[in-house]
mmCIF file of N, CA and C in Angstrom:
data_model
loop_
_atom_site.group_PDB
_atom_site.id
_atom_site.type_symbol
_atom_site.label_atom_id
_atom_site.label_comp_id
_atom_site.label_asym_id
_atom_site.label_seq_id
_atom_site.Cartn_x
_atom_site.Cartn_y
_atom_site.Cartn_z
ATOM 1 N N MET A 1 2.630 -10.278 14.342
ATOM 2 C CA MET A 1 2.721 -9.150 13.436
ATOM 3 C C MET A 1 2.444 -9.663 12.027
ATOM 4 N N ALA A 2 1.221 -9.414 11.554
ATOM 5 C CA ALA A 2 0.822 -9.929 10.247
ATOM 6 C C ALA A 2 1.436 -9.142 9.099
ATOM 7 N N ILE A 3 1.568 -7.821 9.286
ATOM 8 C CA ILE A 3 2.184 -6.976 8.273
ATOM 9 C C ILE A 3 3.320 -6.213 8.928
ATOM 10 N N ASN A 4 4.483 -6.259 8.301
ATOM 11 C CA ASN A 4 5.650 -5.533 8.808
ATOM 12 C C ASN A 4 5.999 -4.426 7.817
ATOM 13 N N ILE A 5 6.270 -3.238 8.336
ATOM 14 C CA ILE A 5 6.697 -2.114 7.499
ATOM 15 C C ILE A 5 8.022 -1.612 8.057
ATOM 16 N N ASP A 6 9.089 -1.667 7.238
ATOM 17 C CA ASP A 6 10.393 -1.227 7.724
ATOM 18 C C ASP A 6 10.558 0.288 7.565
ATOM 19 N N THR A 7 11.693 0.806 7.985
ATOM 20 C CA THR A 7 11.929 2.249 7.980
ATOM 21 C C THR A 7 11.978 2.845 6.575
ATOM 22 N N ASN A 8 12.197 2.021 5.554
ATOM 23 C CA ASN A 8 12.196 2.490 4.172
ATOM 24 C C ASN A 8 10.821 2.405 3.520
ATOM 25 N N GLY A 9 9.830 1.916 4.276
ATOM 26 C CA GLY A 9 8.479 1.790 3.739
ATOM 27 C C GLY A 9 8.199 0.472 3.051
ATOM 28 N N THR A 10 9.146 -0.470 3.071
ATOM 29 C CA THR A 10 8.906 -1.787 2.469
ATOM 30 C C THR A 10 7.957 -2.570 3.369
ATOM 31 N N ILE A 11 6.888 -3.066 2.759
ATOM 32 C CA ILE A 11 5.891 -3.856 3.470
ATOM 33 C C ILE A 11 6.189 -5.325 3.224
ATOM 34 N N THR A 12 6.161 -6.122 4.281
ATOM 35 C CA THR A 12 6.348 -7.567 4.171
ATOM 36 C C THR A 12 5.144 -8.246 4.810
ATOM 37 N N LEU A 13 4.591 -9.253 4.109
ATOM 38 C CA LEU A 13 3.422 -9.948 4.642
ATOM 39 C C LEU A 13 3.312 -11.342 4.036
ATOM 40 N N TYR A 14 2.470 -12.159 4.661
ATOM 41 C CA TYR A 14 2.094 -13.456 4.103
ATOM 42 C C TYR A 14 0.796 -13.277 3.329
ATOM 43 N N GLN A 15 0.676 -13.933 2.194
ATOM 44 C CA GLN A 15 -0.542 -13.894 1.402
ATOM 45 C C GLN A 15 -1.723 -14.302 2.277
ATOM 46 N N GLY A 16 -2.790 -13.518 2.247
ATOM 47 C CA GLY A 16 -3.995 -13.837 2.999
ATOM 48 C C GLY A 16 -4.024 -13.278 4.409
ATOM 49 N N ASP A 17 -2.940 -12.661 4.877
ATOM 50 C CA ASP A 17 -2.939 -12.047 6.202
ATOM 51 C C ASP A 17 -3.523 -10.638 6.120
ATOM 52 N N SER A 18 -3.889 -10.109 7.275
ATOM 53 C CA SER A 18 -4.462 -8.768 7.322
ATOM 54 C C SER A 18 -3.616 -7.867 8.203
ATOM 55 N N GLY A 19 -3.815 -6.576 8.053
ATOM 56 C CA GLY A 19 -3.102 -5.625 8.886
ATOM 57 C C GLY A 19 -3.329 -4.211 8.426
ATOM 58 N N GLU A 20 -2.687 -3.292 9.126
ATOM 59 C CA GLU A 20 -2.892 -1.870 8.909
ATOM 60 C C GLU A 20 -1.645 -1.209 8.349
ATOM 61 N N VAL A 21 -1.844 -0.317 7.386
ATOM 62 C CA VAL A 21 -0.772 0.501 6.828
ATOM 63 C C VAL A 21 -1.141 1.954 7.106
ATOM 64 N N SER A 22 -0.303 2.637 7.895
ATOM 65 C CA SER A 22 -0.569 4.032 8.243
ATOM 66 C C SER A 22 0.288 4.966 7.407
ATOM 67 N N VAL A 23 -0.290 6.105 7.053
ATOM 68 C CA VAL A 23 0.399 7.146 6.301
ATOM 69 C C VAL A 23 0.341 8.411 7.144
ATOM 70 N N SER A 24 1.505 8.962 7.473
ATOM 71 C CA SER A 24 1.593 10.143 8.337
ATOM 72 C C SER A 24 2.189 11.318 7.573
ATOM 73 N N GLY A 25 2.092 12.489 8.188
ATOM 74 C CA GLY A 25 2.711 13.675 7.619
ATOM 75 C C GLY A 25 1.812 14.475 6.703
ATOM 76 N N LEU A 26 0.507 14.195 6.727
ATOM 77 C CA LEU A 26 -0.421 14.955 5.904
ATOM 78 C C LEU A 26 -0.613 16.353 6.495
ATOM 79 N N ASP A 27 -0.934 17.298 5.655
ATOM 80 C CA ASP A 27 -1.230 18.666 6.080
ATOM 81 C C ASP A 27 -2.621 18.667 6.708
ATOM 82 N N SER A 28 -2.700 18.902 8.011
ATOM 83 C CA SER A 28 -3.972 18.821 8.725
ATOM 84 C C SER A 28 -4.898 20.009 8.446
ATOM 85 N N THR A 29 -4.451 20.962 7.646
ATOM 86 C CA THR A 29 -5.345 22.062 7.254
ATOM 87 C C THR A 29 -6.116 21.719 5.983
ATOM 88 N N LYS A 30 -5.771 20.604 5.371
ATOM 89 C CA LYS A 30 -6.416 20.176 4.115
ATOM 90 C C LYS A 30 -7.326 18.978 4.388
ATOM 91 N N ASN A 31 -8.392 18.887 3.632
ATOM 92 C CA ASN A 31 -9.299 17.748 3.757
ATOM 93 C C ASN A 31 -9.042 16.783 2.605
ATOM 94 N N TYR A 32 -8.034 15.926 2.774
ATOM 95 C CA TYR A 32 -7.613 15.016 1.722
ATOM 96 C C TYR A 32 -8.459 13.754 1.665
ATOM 97 N N SER A 33 -8.602 13.233 0.458
ATOM 98 C CA SER A 33 -8.967 11.835 0.243
ATOM 99 C C SER A 33 -7.651 11.172 -0.116
ATOM 100 N N VAL A 34 -7.306 10.106 0.599
ATOM 101 C CA VAL A 34 -6.007 9.466 0.414
ATOM 102 C C VAL A 34 -6.234 8.078 -0.169
ATOM 103 N N TYR A 35 -5.472 7.764 -1.223
ATOM 104 C CA TYR A 35 -5.634 6.512 -1.958
ATOM 105 C C TYR A 35 -4.397 5.639 -1.809
ATOM 106 N N PHE A 36 -4.612 4.326 -1.798
ATOM 107 C CA PHE A 36 -3.542 3.329 -1.697
ATOM 108 C C PHE A 36 -3.790 2.303 -2.789
ATOM 109 N N ALA A 37 -2.760 1.996 -3.593
ATOM 110 C CA ALA A 37 -2.915 1.016 -4.669
ATOM 111 C C ALA A 37 -1.683 0.123 -4.744
ATOM 112 N N ILE A 38 -1.904 -1.110 -5.137
ATOM 113 C CA ILE A 38 -0.833 -2.098 -5.314
ATOM 114 C C ILE A 38 -0.768 -2.480 -6.782
ATOM 115 N N GLN A 39 0.454 -2.627 -7.302
ATOM 116 C CA GLN A 39 0.660 -3.065 -8.684
ATOM 117 C C GLN A 39 1.587 -4.269 -8.725
ATOM 118 N N ASP A 40 1.389 -5.105 -9.765
ATOM 119 C CA ASP A 40 2.305 -6.220 -9.981
ATOM 120 C C ASP A 40 3.497 -5.735 -10.813
ATOM 121 N N LYS A 41 4.383 -6.660 -11.176
ATOM 122 C CA LYS A 41 5.604 -6.277 -11.899
ATOM 123 C C LYS A 41 5.332 -5.741 -13.303
ATOM 124 N N HIS A 42 4.104 -5.924 -13.798
ATOM 125 C CA HIS A 42 3.725 -5.403 -15.117
ATOM 126 C C HIS A 42 2.911 -4.110 -14.997
ATOM 127 N N ARG A 43 2.864 -3.544 -13.804
ATOM 128 C CA ARG A 43 2.129 -2.311 -13.477
ATOM 129 C C ARG A 43 0.619 -2.466 -13.562
ATOM 130 N N ASN A 44 0.128 -3.690 -13.474
ATOM 131 C CA ASN A 44 -1.311 -3.933 -13.398
ATOM 132 C C ASN A 44 -1.757 -3.708 -11.957
ATOM 133 N N THR A 45 -2.827 -2.942 -11.772
ATOM 134 C CA THR A 45 -3.355 -2.715 -10.430
ATOM 135 C C THR A 45 -3.986 -4.000 -9.913
ATOM 136 N N ILE A 46 -3.662 -4.328 -8.678
ATOM 137 C CA ILE A 46 -4.203 -5.526 -8.031
ATOM 138 C C ILE A 46 -5.409 -5.115 -7.198
ATOM 139 N N GLY A 47 -6.557 -5.721 -7.470
ATOM 140 C CA GLY A 47 -7.764 -5.355 -6.736
ATOM 141 C C GLY A 47 -8.150 -3.917 -7.034
ATOM 142 N N GLN A 48 -8.857 -3.321 -6.103
ATOM 143 C CA GLN A 48 -9.267 -1.932 -6.259
ATOM 144 C C GLN A 48 -8.406 -1.034 -5.387
ATOM 145 N N GLU A 49 -8.274 0.217 -5.808
ATOM 146 C CA GLU A 49 -7.599 1.184 -4.946
ATOM 147 C C GLU A 49 -8.415 1.343 -3.669
ATOM 148 N N LEU A 50 -7.710 1.489 -2.561
ATOM 149 C CA LEU A 50 -8.364 1.762 -1.286
ATOM 150 C C LEU A 50 -8.377 3.272 -1.075
ATOM 151 N N MET A 51 -9.416 3.805 -0.415
ATOM 152 C CA MET A 51 -9.515 5.238 -0.171
ATOM 153 C C MET A 51 -10.022 5.478 1.241
ATOM 154 N N VAL A 52 -9.389 6.454 1.914
ATOM 155 C CA VAL A 52 -9.879 6.923 3.208
ATOM 156 C C VAL A 52 -9.876 8.447 3.190
ATOM 157 N N ASN A 53 -10.789 9.042 3.936
ATOM 158 C CA ASN A 53 -10.826 10.490 4.082
ATOM 159 C C ASN A 53 -9.993 10.884 5.288
ATOM 160 N N ALA A 54 -9.119 11.863 5.108
ATOM 161 C CA ALA A 54 -8.238 12.292 6.187
ATOM 162 C C ALA A 54 -8.978 13.137 7.218
ATOM 163 N N ASN A 55 -10.044 13.811 6.820
ATOM 164 C CA ASN A 55 -10.803 14.652 7.742
ATOM 165 C C ASN A 55 -9.911 15.616 8.526
ATOM 166 N N LYS A 56 -8.984 16.246 7.813
ATOM 167 C CA LYS A 56 -8.064 17.233 8.385
ATOM 168 C C LYS A 56 -7.222 16.679 9.537
ATOM 169 N N THR A 57 -6.741 15.446 9.351
ATOM 170 C CA THR A 57 -5.806 14.852 10.308
ATOM 171 C C THR A 57 -4.466 14.631 9.612
ATOM 172 N N GLU A 58 -3.424 14.395 10.399
ATOM 173 C CA GLU A 58 -2.077 14.192 9.850
ATOM 174 C C GLU A 58 -1.805 12.745 9.468
ATOM 175 N N THR A 59 -2.634 11.820 9.959
ATOM 176 C CA THR A 59 -2.387 10.390 9.738
ATOM 177 C C THR A 59 -3.675 9.689 9.324
ATOM 178 N N VAL A 60 -3.554 8.808 8.345
ATOM 179 C CA VAL A 60 -4.668 7.935 7.961
ATOM 180 C C VAL A 60 -4.155 6.493 7.973
ATOM 181 N N SER A 61 -5.095 5.566 8.074
ATOM 182 C CA SER A 61 -4.736 4.152 8.065
ATOM 183 C C SER A 61 -5.584 3.401 7.056
ATOM 184 N N PHE A 62 -4.927 2.502 6.345
ATOM 185 C CA PHE A 62 -5.598 1.594 5.421
ATOM 186 C C PHE A 62 -5.580 0.215 6.050
ATOM 187 N N PHE A 63 -6.729 -0.462 6.093
ATOM 188 C CA PHE A 63 -6.778 -1.822 6.603
ATOM 189 C C PHE A 63 -6.770 -2.777 5.422
ATOM 190 N N LEU A 64 -5.735 -3.600 5.335
ATOM 191 C CA LEU A 64 -5.630 -4.599 4.273
ATOM 192 C C LEU A 64 -6.289 -5.874 4.787
ATOM 193 N N THR A 65 -7.392 -6.247 4.177
ATOM 194 C CA THR A 65 -8.152 -7.418 4.608
ATOM 195 C C THR A 65 -7.499 -8.704 4.090
ATOM 196 N N PRO A 66 -7.859 -9.841 4.673
ATOM 197 C CA PRO A 66 -7.358 -11.110 4.139
ATOM 198 C C PRO A 66 -7.742 -11.317 2.672
ATOM 199 N N ASP A 67 -8.964 -10.933 2.294
ATOM 200 C CA ASP A 67 -9.393 -11.074 0.898
ATOM 201 C C ASP A 67 -8.528 -10.223 -0.031
ATOM 202 N N TYR A 68 -8.174 -9.017 0.426
ATOM 203 C CA TYR A 68 -7.353 -8.108 -0.389
ATOM 204 C C TYR A 68 -5.940 -8.664 -0.570
ATOM 205 N N THR A 69 -5.304 -9.100 0.512
ATOM 206 C CA THR A 69 -3.928 -9.608 0.385
ATOM 207 C C THR A 69 -3.891 -10.993 -0.248
ATOM 208 N N ASP A 70 -5.035 -11.675 -0.282
ATOM 209 C CA ASP A 70 -5.086 -12.969 -0.974
ATOM 210 C C ASP A 70 -4.926 -12.799 -2.477
ATOM 211 N N LEU A 71 -5.167 -11.583 -2.988
ATOM 212 C CA LEU A 71 -4.978 -11.290 -4.411
ATOM 213 C C LEU A 71 -3.490 -11.225 -4.790
ATOM 214 N N LEU A 72 -2.626 -11.122 -3.795
ATOM 215 C CA LEU A 72 -1.180 -11.031 -4.025
ATOM 216 C C LEU A 72 -0.609 -12.443 -4.110
ATOM 217 N N LYS A 73 -0.499 -12.951 -5.308
ATOM 218 C CA LYS A 73 -0.098 -14.342 -5.553
ATOM 219 C C LYS A 73 1.418 -14.491 -5.571
ATOM 220 N N VAL A 74 1.877 -15.635 -5.096
ATOM 221 C CA VAL A 74 3.290 -16.001 -5.165
ATOM 222 C C VAL A 74 3.382 -17.203 -6.104
ATOM 223 N N PRO A 75 4.126 -17.074 -7.207
ATOM 224 C CA PRO A 75 4.232 -18.195 -8.147
ATOM 225 C C PRO A 75 4.756 -19.456 -7.461
ATOM 226 N N LYS A 76 4.182 -20.572 -7.846
ATOM 227 C CA LYS A 76 4.594 -21.864 -7.285
ATOM 228 C C LYS A 76 6.093 -22.056 -7.499
ATOM 229 N N GLY A 77 6.776 -22.483 -6.455
ATOM 230 C CA GLY A 77 8.206 -22.720 -6.516
ATOM 231 C C GLY A 77 9.055 -21.500 -6.189
ATOM 232 N N GLN A 78 8.409 -20.325 -6.051
ATOM 233 C CA GLN A 78 9.137 -19.107 -5.707
ATOM 234 C C GLN A 78 9.029 -18.863 -4.202
ATOM 235 N N PRO A 79 10.093 -18.348 -3.584
ATOM 236 C CA PRO A 79 10.036 -18.104 -2.141
ATOM 237 C C PRO A 79 9.165 -16.901 -1.785
ATOM 238 N N TYR A 80 9.031 -15.951 -2.704
ATOM 239 C CA TYR A 80 8.218 -14.749 -2.480
ATOM 240 C C TYR A 80 7.994 -14.054 -3.811
ATOM 241 N N GLU A 81 7.110 -13.060 -3.800
ATOM 242 C CA GLU A 81 6.853 -12.231 -4.978
ATOM 243 C C GLU A 81 6.897 -10.770 -4.535
ATOM 244 N N VAL A 82 7.437 -9.907 -5.397
ATOM 245 C CA VAL A 82 7.543 -8.479 -5.079
ATOM 246 C C VAL A 82 6.502 -7.703 -5.873
ATOM 247 N N TYR A 83 5.722 -6.919 -5.149
ATOM 248 C CA TYR A 83 4.757 -5.997 -5.724
ATOM 249 C C TYR A 83 5.198 -4.582 -5.358
ATOM 250 N N THR A 84 4.554 -3.583 -5.939
ATOM 251 C CA THR A 84 4.828 -2.203 -5.560
ATOM 252 C C THR A 84 3.523 -1.542 -5.134
ATOM 253 N N TYR A 85 3.659 -0.445 -4.395
ATOM 254 C CA TYR A 85 2.467 0.283 -3.985
ATOM 255 C C TYR A 85 2.704 1.779 -4.072
ATOM 256 N N GLY A 86 1.613 2.515 -4.106
ATOM 257 C CA GLY A 86 1.674 3.968 -4.132
ATOM 258 C C GLY A 86 0.583 4.556 -3.274
ATOM 259 N N VAL A 87 0.812 5.799 -2.830
ATOM 260 C CA VAL A 87 -0.146 6.526 -2.008
ATOM 261 C C VAL A 87 -0.316 7.912 -2.627
ATOM 262 N N LYS A 88 -1.554 8.357 -2.756
ATOM 263 C CA LYS A 88 -1.827 9.668 -3.339
ATOM 264 C C LYS A 88 -2.836 10.403 -2.463
ATOM 265 N N ALA A 89 -2.553 11.691 -2.207
ATOM 266 C CA ALA A 89 -3.469 12.553 -1.460
ATOM 267 C C ALA A 89 -4.121 13.517 -2.435
ATOM 268 N N CYS A 90 -5.446 13.562 -2.418
ATOM 269 C CA CYS A 90 -6.202 14.440 -3.309
ATOM 270 C C CYS A 90 -7.040 15.388 -2.459
ATOM 271 N N GLU A 91 -6.933 16.691 -2.747
ATOM 272 C CA GLU A 91 -7.730 17.680 -2.042
ATOM 273 C C GLU A 91 -9.148 17.645 -2.582
ATOM 274 N N SER A 92 -10.100 17.511 -1.686
ATOM 275 C CA SER A 92 -11.482 17.311 -2.116
ATOM 276 C C SER A 92 -12.116 18.535 -2.762
ATOM 277 N N ASN A 93 -11.642 19.747 -2.461
ATOM 278 C CA ASN A 93 -12.274 20.934 -3.030
ATOM 279 C C ASN A 93 -11.423 21.614 -4.102
ATOM 280 N N SER A 94 -10.453 20.886 -4.649
ATOM 281 C CA SER A 94 -9.639 21.452 -5.729
ATOM 282 C C SER A 94 -9.198 20.316 -6.653
ATOM 283 N N ASN A 95 -8.424 20.643 -7.636
ATOM 284 C CA ASN A 95 -7.902 19.619 -8.550
ATOM 285 C C ASN A 95 -6.494 19.200 -8.171
ATOM 286 N N THR A 96 -6.105 19.405 -6.915
ATOM 287 C CA THR A 96 -4.764 19.082 -6.467
ATOM 288 C C THR A 96 -4.651 17.603 -6.115
ATOM 289 N N GLU A 97 -3.672 16.932 -6.712
ATOM 290 C CA GLU A 97 -3.368 15.537 -6.412
ATOM 291 C C GLU A 97 -1.872 15.415 -6.228
ATOM 292 N N ASN A 98 -1.452 14.760 -5.143
ATOM 293 C CA ASN A 98 -0.033 14.608 -4.849
ATOM 294 C C ASN A 98 0.295 13.160 -4.533
ATOM 295 N N THR A 99 1.220 12.592 -5.299
ATOM 296 C CA THR A 99 1.746 11.274 -4.959
ATOM 297 C C THR A 99 2.688 11.475 -3.784
ATOM 298 N N LEU A 100 2.499 10.683 -2.735
ATOM 299 C CA LEU A 100 3.288 10.858 -1.528
ATOM 300 C C LEU A 100 4.528 9.981 -1.551
ATOM 301 N N PHE A 101 5.609 10.498 -0.986
ATOM 302 C CA PHE A 101 6.837 9.734 -0.843
ATOM 303 C C PHE A 101 6.797 8.964 0.472
ATOM 304 N N VAL A 102 7.412 7.814 0.468
ATOM 305 C CA VAL A 102 7.517 7.013 1.669
ATOM 306 C C VAL A 102 8.865 7.308 2.293
ATOM 307 N N SER A 103 8.882 7.502 3.596
ATOM 308 C CA SER A 103 10.124 7.819 4.315
ATOM 309 C C SER A 103 10.715 9.096 3.720
ATOM 310 N N ASP A 104 11.989 9.104 3.398
ATOM 311 C CA ASP A 104 12.642 10.263 2.778
ATOM 312 C C ASP A 104 12.816 10.028 1.284
ATOM 313 N N GLY A 105 11.834 9.420 0.666
ATOM 314 C CA GLY A 105 11.925 9.030 -0.732
ATOM 315 C C GLY A 105 12.048 10.202 -1.687
ATOM 316 N N THR A 106 12.444 9.870 -2.894
ATOM 317 C CA THR A 106 12.558 10.851 -3.961
ATOM 318 C C THR A 106 11.897 10.277 -5.209
ATOM 319 N N TYR A 107 11.783 11.106 -6.240
ATOM 320 C CA TYR A 107 11.179 10.651 -7.486
ATOM 321 C C TYR A 107 11.886 9.399 -7.991
ATOM 322 N N GLY A 108 11.082 8.438 -8.418
ATOM 323 C CA GLY A 108 11.630 7.210 -8.976
ATOM 324 C C GLY A 108 11.822 6.093 -7.965
ATOM 325 N N ASP A 109 11.743 6.411 -6.666
ATOM 326 C CA ASP A 109 11.866 5.357 -5.662
ATOM 327 C C ASP A 109 10.702 4.380 -5.799
ATOM 328 N N ILE A 110 10.960 3.139 -5.499
ATOM 329 C CA ILE A 110 9.940 2.097 -5.592
ATOM 330 C C ILE A 110 9.536 1.675 -4.187
ATOM 331 N N ASN A 111 8.240 1.736 -3.918
ATOM 332 C CA ASN A 111 7.689 1.268 -2.646
ATOM 333 C C ASN A 111 7.337 -0.203 -2.824
ATOM 334 N N ARG A 112 8.050 -1.069 -2.132
ATOM 335 C CA ARG A 112 7.899 -2.513 -2.359
ATOM 336 C C ARG A 112 7.002 -3.182 -1.324
ATOM 337 N N ILE A 113 6.309 -4.215 -1.797
ATOM 338 C CA ILE A 113 5.592 -5.139 -0.928
ATOM 339 C C ILE A 113 6.150 -6.522 -1.231
ATOM 340 N N ILE A 114 6.736 -7.151 -0.234
ATOM 341 C CA ILE A 114 7.275 -8.503 -0.391
ATOM 342 C C ILE A 114 6.245 -9.463 0.200
ATOM 343 N N VAL A 115 5.732 -10.338 -0.643
ATOM 344 C CA VAL A 115 4.667 -11.253 -0.246
ATOM 345 C C VAL A 115 5.221 -12.676 -0.213
ATOM 346 N N TYR A 116 5.042 -13.321 0.942
ATOM 347 C CA TYR A 116 5.435 -14.719 1.103
ATOM 348 C C TYR A 116 4.200 -15.592 0.960
ATOM 349 N N PRO A 117 4.382 -16.848 0.499
ATOM 350 C CA PRO A 117 3.224 -17.728 0.309
ATOM 351 C C PRO A 117 2.474 -17.970 1.621
ATOM 352 N N ARG A 118 1.213 -18.199 1.479
ATOM 353 C CA ARG A 118 0.360 -18.526 2.628
ATOM 354 C C ARG A 118 0.941 -19.727 3.370
ATOM 355 N N LYS A 119 0.956 -19.641 4.683
ATOM 356 C CA LYS A 119 1.462 -20.740 5.504
ATOM 357 C C LYS A 119 0.343 -21.681 5.942
ATOM 358 N N VAL A 120 -0.838 -21.115 6.195
ATOM 359 C CA VAL A 120 -1.992 -21.911 6.657
ATOM 360 C C VAL A 120 -3.255 -21.191 6.203
ATOM 361 N N ALA A 121 -4.316 -21.926 5.889
ATOM 362 C CA ALA A 121 -5.542 -21.322 5.371
ATOM 363 C C ALA A 121 -6.313 -20.576 6.451
ATOM 364 N N GLY A 122 -6.447 -21.129 7.634
ATOM 365 C CA GLY A 122 -7.199 -20.467 8.694
ATOM 366 C C GLY A 122 -8.705 -20.514 8.447
ATOM 367 N N ALA A 123 -9.412 -19.570 9.063
ATOM 368 C CA ALA A 123 -10.886 -19.570 9.020
ATOM 369 C C ALA A 123 -11.427 -19.296 7.642
#
C-alpha cells in the first residue's frame, strides 16, 4: 500500500511513491471538472494542480505519480513533513465552484498529507 488514506481523509505516503486518491459523493447530474492541489506549511502550491473530468459520475480518482510525490520534501533530520491538500469541483457550464469537504469535514478543517522520507530510490 503505497498511499494510505484514513477515515478522516489524512493521506500518508513515502516520498516518491505512487498511488490513487479517490473522491466520492459528487452529484452525478453535473459535469464537474475536479481539481486536487497540495500546499506546504506556507500555503505554497506544490507542483501543478491535478484535474480530472467527472463525466457525470459520483467518483473520480487522481493518480499521484512518483515524480509528483517526489516534490514533497522531508527536511533532513525530520521523521516526516506535513502538507495539506484541497479538492474543488467546478461545473463546466457555469461559474459554480465548490471546495469539497473530506469525510464529515466542516469549514476550517485541514486535510493533511503526512510524508515520510524515501526509503529506497527504485527504478
